CSV table of C-alpha atoms in Angstrom, one decimal:
chain,number,residue,atom,x,y,z
A,861,UNK,CA,-6.4,-40.6,-0.1
A,862,UNK,CA,-4.7,-37.2,-0.1
A,863,UNK,CA,-4.8,-36.9,3.7
A,864,UNK,CA,-2.5,-39.9,4.2
A,865,UNK,CA,0.5,-38.4,2.4
A,866,UNK,CA,-0.1,-35.1,4.3
A,867,UNK,CA,-0.1,-37.0,7.6
A,868,UNK,CA,3.1,-38.9,6.6
A,869,UNK,CA,4.9,-35.6,5.7
A,870,UNK,CA,3.9,-34.0,9.0
A,871,UNK,CA,5.0,-37.1,10.9
A,872,UNK,CA,8.4,-37.3,9.1
A,873,UNK,CA,9.3,-33.6,9.7
A,874,UNK,CA,7.8,-33.1,13.2
A,875,UNK,CA,11.2,-33.2,15.0
A,876,UNK,CA,13.1,-30.8,12.8
A,877,UNK,CA,14.0,-28.0,15.3
A,878,UNK,CA,16.0,-25.9,12.7
A,879,UNK,CA,13.1,-25.6,10.2
A,880,UNK,CA,15.8,-26.0,7.5
A,881,UNK,CA,13.7,-28.8,5.9
A,882,UNK,CA,10.6,-26.6,5.8
A,883,UNK,CA,10.7,-26.3,2.1
A,884,UNK,CA,10.3,-30.1,1.8
A,885,UNK,CA,7.0,-30.0,3.7
A,886,UNK,CA,5.6,-27.5,1.2
A,887,UNK,CA,4.6,-30.5,-0.9
A,888,UNK,CA,1.5,-30.8,1.3
A,889,UNK,CA,0.0,-27.5,-0.1
A,890,UNK,CA,-1.0,-29.1,-3.5
A,891,UNK,CA,-2.3,-32.1,-1.6
A,892,UNK,CA,-4.4,-29.9,0.6
A,893,UNK,CA,-5.6,-28.1,-2.5
A,894,UNK,CA,-6.7,-31.4,-4.0
A,895,UNK,CA,-8.5,-32.4,-0.8
A,896,UNK,CA,-10.3,-29.1,-0.6
A,897,UNK,CA,-11.1,-29.2,-4.3
A,898,UNK,CA,-12.7,-32.5,-3.7
A,899,UNK,CA,-14.8,-31.1,-0.9
A,900,UNK,CA,-15.8,-28.2,-3.1
A,901,UNK,CA,-16.9,-30.5,-5.9
A,902,UNK,CA,-19.4,-32.1,-3.4
A,903,UNK,CA,-21.3,-28.9,-3.0
A,904,UNK,CA,-22.9,-27.8,-6.3
A,905,UNK,CA,-22.2,-24.1,-7.1
A,906,UNK,CA,-22.3,-22.2,-10.4
A,907,UNK,CA,-19.1,-22.4,-12.4
A,908,UNK,CA,-19.1,-18.6,-12.8
A,909,UNK,CA,-18.8,-18.1,-9.1
A,910,UNK,CA,-15.8,-20.4,-8.8
A,911,UNK,CA,-14.2,-18.9,-11.9
A,912,UNK,CA,-14.7,-15.4,-10.5
A,913,UNK,CA,-13.3,-16.4,-7.2
A,914,UNK,CA,-10.3,-18.0,-8.8
A,915,UNK,CA,-9.6,-15.0,-11.0
A,916,UNK,CA,-9.8,-12.7,-7.9
A,917,UNK,CA,-7.4,-14.8,-5.9
A,918,UNK,CA,-5.0,-15.0,-8.9
A,919,UNK,CA,-5.2,-11.2,-9.4
A,920,UNK,CA,-4.5,-10.6,-5.7
A,921,UNK,CA,-1.6,-13.0,-5.7
A,922,UNK,CA,0.0,-11.3,-8.8
A,923,UNK,CA,-0.5,-7.8,-7.2
A,924,UNK,CA,1.2,-8.9,-3.9
A,925,UNK,CA,4.0,-10.7,-5.8
A,926,UNK,CA,4.7,-7.7,-8.0
A,927,UNK,CA,5.0,-5.6,-4.8
A,928,UNK,CA,8.0,-7.7,-3.8
A,929,UNK,CA,10.1,-6.5,-6.8
A,930,UNK,CA,13.2,-6.5,-7.0
A,931,UNK,CA,13.3,-9.1,-4.2
A,932,UNK,CA,11.4,-11.8,-6.2
A,933,UNK,CA,13.6,-14.7,-5.1
A,934,UNK,CA,12.7,-13.9,-1.5
A,935,UNK,CA,9.0,-13.6,-2.2
A,936,UNK,CA,6.5,-15.1,0.3
A,937,UNK,CA,2.8,-14.5,0.2
A,938,UNK,CA,0.8,-12.7,2.8
A,939,UNK,CA,-0.2,-15.9,4.5
A,940,UNK,CA,3.2,-16.1,6.1
A,941,UNK,CA,3.2,-12.4,6.8
A,942,UNK,CA,4.9,-11.5,3.5
A,943,UNK,CA,8.4,-11.3,2.2
A,944,UNK,CA,9.6,-8.9,4.9
A,945,UNK,CA,9.0,-11.4,7.7
A,946,UNK,CA,9.6,-14.8,5.9
A,947,UNK,CA,12.8,-15.3,8.0
A,948,UNK,CA,10.6,-15.9,11.0
A,949,UNK,CA,9.3,-19.1,9.3
A,950,UNK,CA,12.1,-20.2,7.0
A,951,UNK,CA,15.9,-20.3,7.1
A,952,UNK,CA,18.9,-21.0,5.0
A,953,UNK,CA,18.4,-21.6,1.3
A,954,UNK,CA,14.6,-21.1,1.7
A,955,UNK,CA,15.3,-17.4,2.0
A,956,UNK,CA,18.9,-16.7,1.2
A,957,UNK,CA,21.0,-18.0,-1.7
A,958,UNK,CA,23.5,-15.2,-1.5
A,959,UNK,CA,21.3,-12.8,-3.5
A,960,UNK,CA,21.7,-10.2,-0.7
A,961,UNK,CA,25.3,-9.6,-1.6
A,962,UNK,CA,24.3,-7.5,-4.6
A,963,UNK,CA,22.2,-5.3,-2.3
A,964,UNK,CA,25.0,-5.2,0.3
A,965,UNK,CA,27.5,-3.9,-2.3
A,966,UNK,CA,25.1,-1.2,-3.4
A,967,UNK,CA,24.4,-0.3,0.3
A,968,UNK,CA,28.1,0.0,1.0
A,969,UNK,CA,28.7,2.2,-2.1
A,970,UNK,CA,25.7,4.4,-1.4
A,971,UNK,CA,26.8,5.0,2.2
A,972,UNK,CA,30.5,5.5,1.3
A,973,UNK,CA,31.7,2.5,3.3
A,974,UNK,CA,35.0,1.2,2.0
A,975,UNK,CA,36.3,-0.2,5.3
A,976,UNK,CA,36.2,-3.9,6.1
A,977,UNK,CA,32.9,-5.0,7.5
A,978,UNK,CA,31.9,-8.1,9.6
A,979,UNK,CA,29.9,-10.3,7.3
A,980,UNK,CA,28.0,-13.5,8.4
A,981,UNK,CA,26.7,-14.7,5.1
A,982,UNK,CA,24.9,-17.9,4.4
A,983,UNK,CA,25.2,-18.2,0.6
A,984,UNK,CA,27.9,-20.0,-1.3
A,985,UNK,CA,29.0,-16.9,-3.3
A,986,UNK,CA,32.3,-15.3,-2.4
A,987,UNK,CA,31.6,-11.7,-1.2
A,988,UNK,CA,35.0,-10.7,-2.5
A,989,UNK,CA,33.8,-11.3,-6.0
A,990,UNK,CA,31.4,-8.3,-5.4
A,991,UNK,CA,34.2,-6.2,-4.1
A,992,UNK,CA,33.1,-6.5,-0.5
A,993,UNK,CA,35.9,-6.2,2.0
A,994,UNK,CA,34.9,-8.4,4.9
A,995,UNK,CA,35.8,-10.8,7.7
A,996,UNK,CA,33.7,-13.4,9.4
A,997,UNK,CA,32.7,-12.8,13.0
A,998,UNK,CA,35.0,-14.1,15.7
A,999,UNK,CA,33.5,-16.7,18.2
A,1000,UNK,CA,33.3,-14.1,21.0
A,1001,UNK,CA,31.2,-11.8,18.7
A,1002,UNK,CA,28.3,-14.3,18.9
A,1003,UNK,CA,27.7,-13.0,22.4
A,1004,UNK,CA,29.0,-9.4,22.3
A,1005,UNK,CA,29.6,-7.4,19.1
A,1006,UNK,CA,32.5,-5.0,18.5
A,1007,UNK,CA,32.2,-1.4,17.4
A,1008,UNK,CA,31.9,-2.3,13.7
A,1009,UNK,CA,29.5,-2.6,10.9
A,1010,UNK,CA,27.8,-6.0,10.8
A,1011,UNK,CA,26.0,-7.5,7.8
A,1012,UNK,CA,24.2,-10.6,9.0
A,1013,UNK,CA,22.3,-13.1,6.9
A,1014,UNK,CA,18.9,-13.9,8.4
A,1015,UNK,CA,20.0,-17.5,8.7
A,1016,UNK,CA,22.6,-16.5,11.3
A,1017,UNK,CA,20.5,-14.1,13.4
A,1018,UNK,CA,20.0,-16.7,16.1
A,1019,UNK,CA,23.7,-17.5,16.1
A,1020,UNK,CA,24.6,-13.9,17.0
A,1021,UNK,CA,22.6,-13.7,20.2
A,1022,UNK,CA,22.9,-10.0,20.5
A,1023,UNK,CA,20.8,-9.5,17.4
A,1024,UNK,CA,17.7,-10.6,19.4
A,1025,UNK,CA,17.8,-7.4,21.5
A,1026,UNK,CA,18.5,-5.0,18.6
A,1027,UNK,CA,16.6,-3.7,15.6
A,1028,UNK,CA,18.7,-3.7,12.4
A,1029,UNK,CA,19.8,-0.3,11.1
A,1030,UNK,CA,18.9,-1.4,7.6
A,1031,UNK,CA,17.4,-4.4,5.9
A,1032,UNK,CA,18.8,-5.4,2.5
A,1033,UNK,CA,16.0,-7.2,0.8
A,1034,UNK,CA,14.8,-9.8,3.3
A,1035,UNK,CA,18.1,-11.7,3.5
A,1036,UNK,CA,20.7,-9.4,5.1
A,1037,UNK,CA,20.3,-7.2,8.1
A,1038,UNK,CA,22.7,-4.3,8.8
A,1039,UNK,CA,23.8,-3.5,12.3
A,1040,UNK,CA,26.0,-0.3,12.4
A,1041,UNK,CA,27.7,-0.4,15.8
A,1042,UNK,CA,30.6,1.9,14.8
A,1043,UNK,CA,31.2,4.9,17.0
A,1044,UNK,CA,29.5,8.0,15.6
A,1045,UNK,CA,31.4,11.3,15.4
A,1046,UNK,CA,30.1,14.1,17.6
A,1047,UNK,CA,27.9,15.5,14.8
A,1048,UNK,CA,25.9,12.2,14.5
A,1049,UNK,CA,27.1,11.4,11.0
A,1050,UNK,CA,28.6,8.0,10.3
């Protein structure tokens, strides 16, 4: 019985090239768990073994989750390569609700950056409310960046084609990447 809804969900979401609806397919995880639980019930095993296994898995999950602090909203478990790489599998509001703006403001203050930055943010929060001076990237910056500081939400990495060939200079949580393309003074300091 549980395999039929799983098959229906996979069939309904099979042609979604953006992976934006990926969070909707997550409903199959409890269904898979029910199905696997049914299989486990068929084989007779001592209850203590199952309880110990469950306690161990729960403890491991809590340990990994606590390691994601203070980025708990962005938490993904190790099965999808952890919080740091969740953007490879999920986009948009699955990873970014604008929570990176808090970390962006702290980054700018810590690095003494008061100039306007180029910000491509996915969330609905207005960055100006955080005191961030910004502008959105111009159309031509999708192909070729200027000599500026770019803060890019992971949702927009594929829109800014040049980000595919560059490593970010900093990662703020797992939702905003920093690309510092400003010209550096002769001494190497920013």
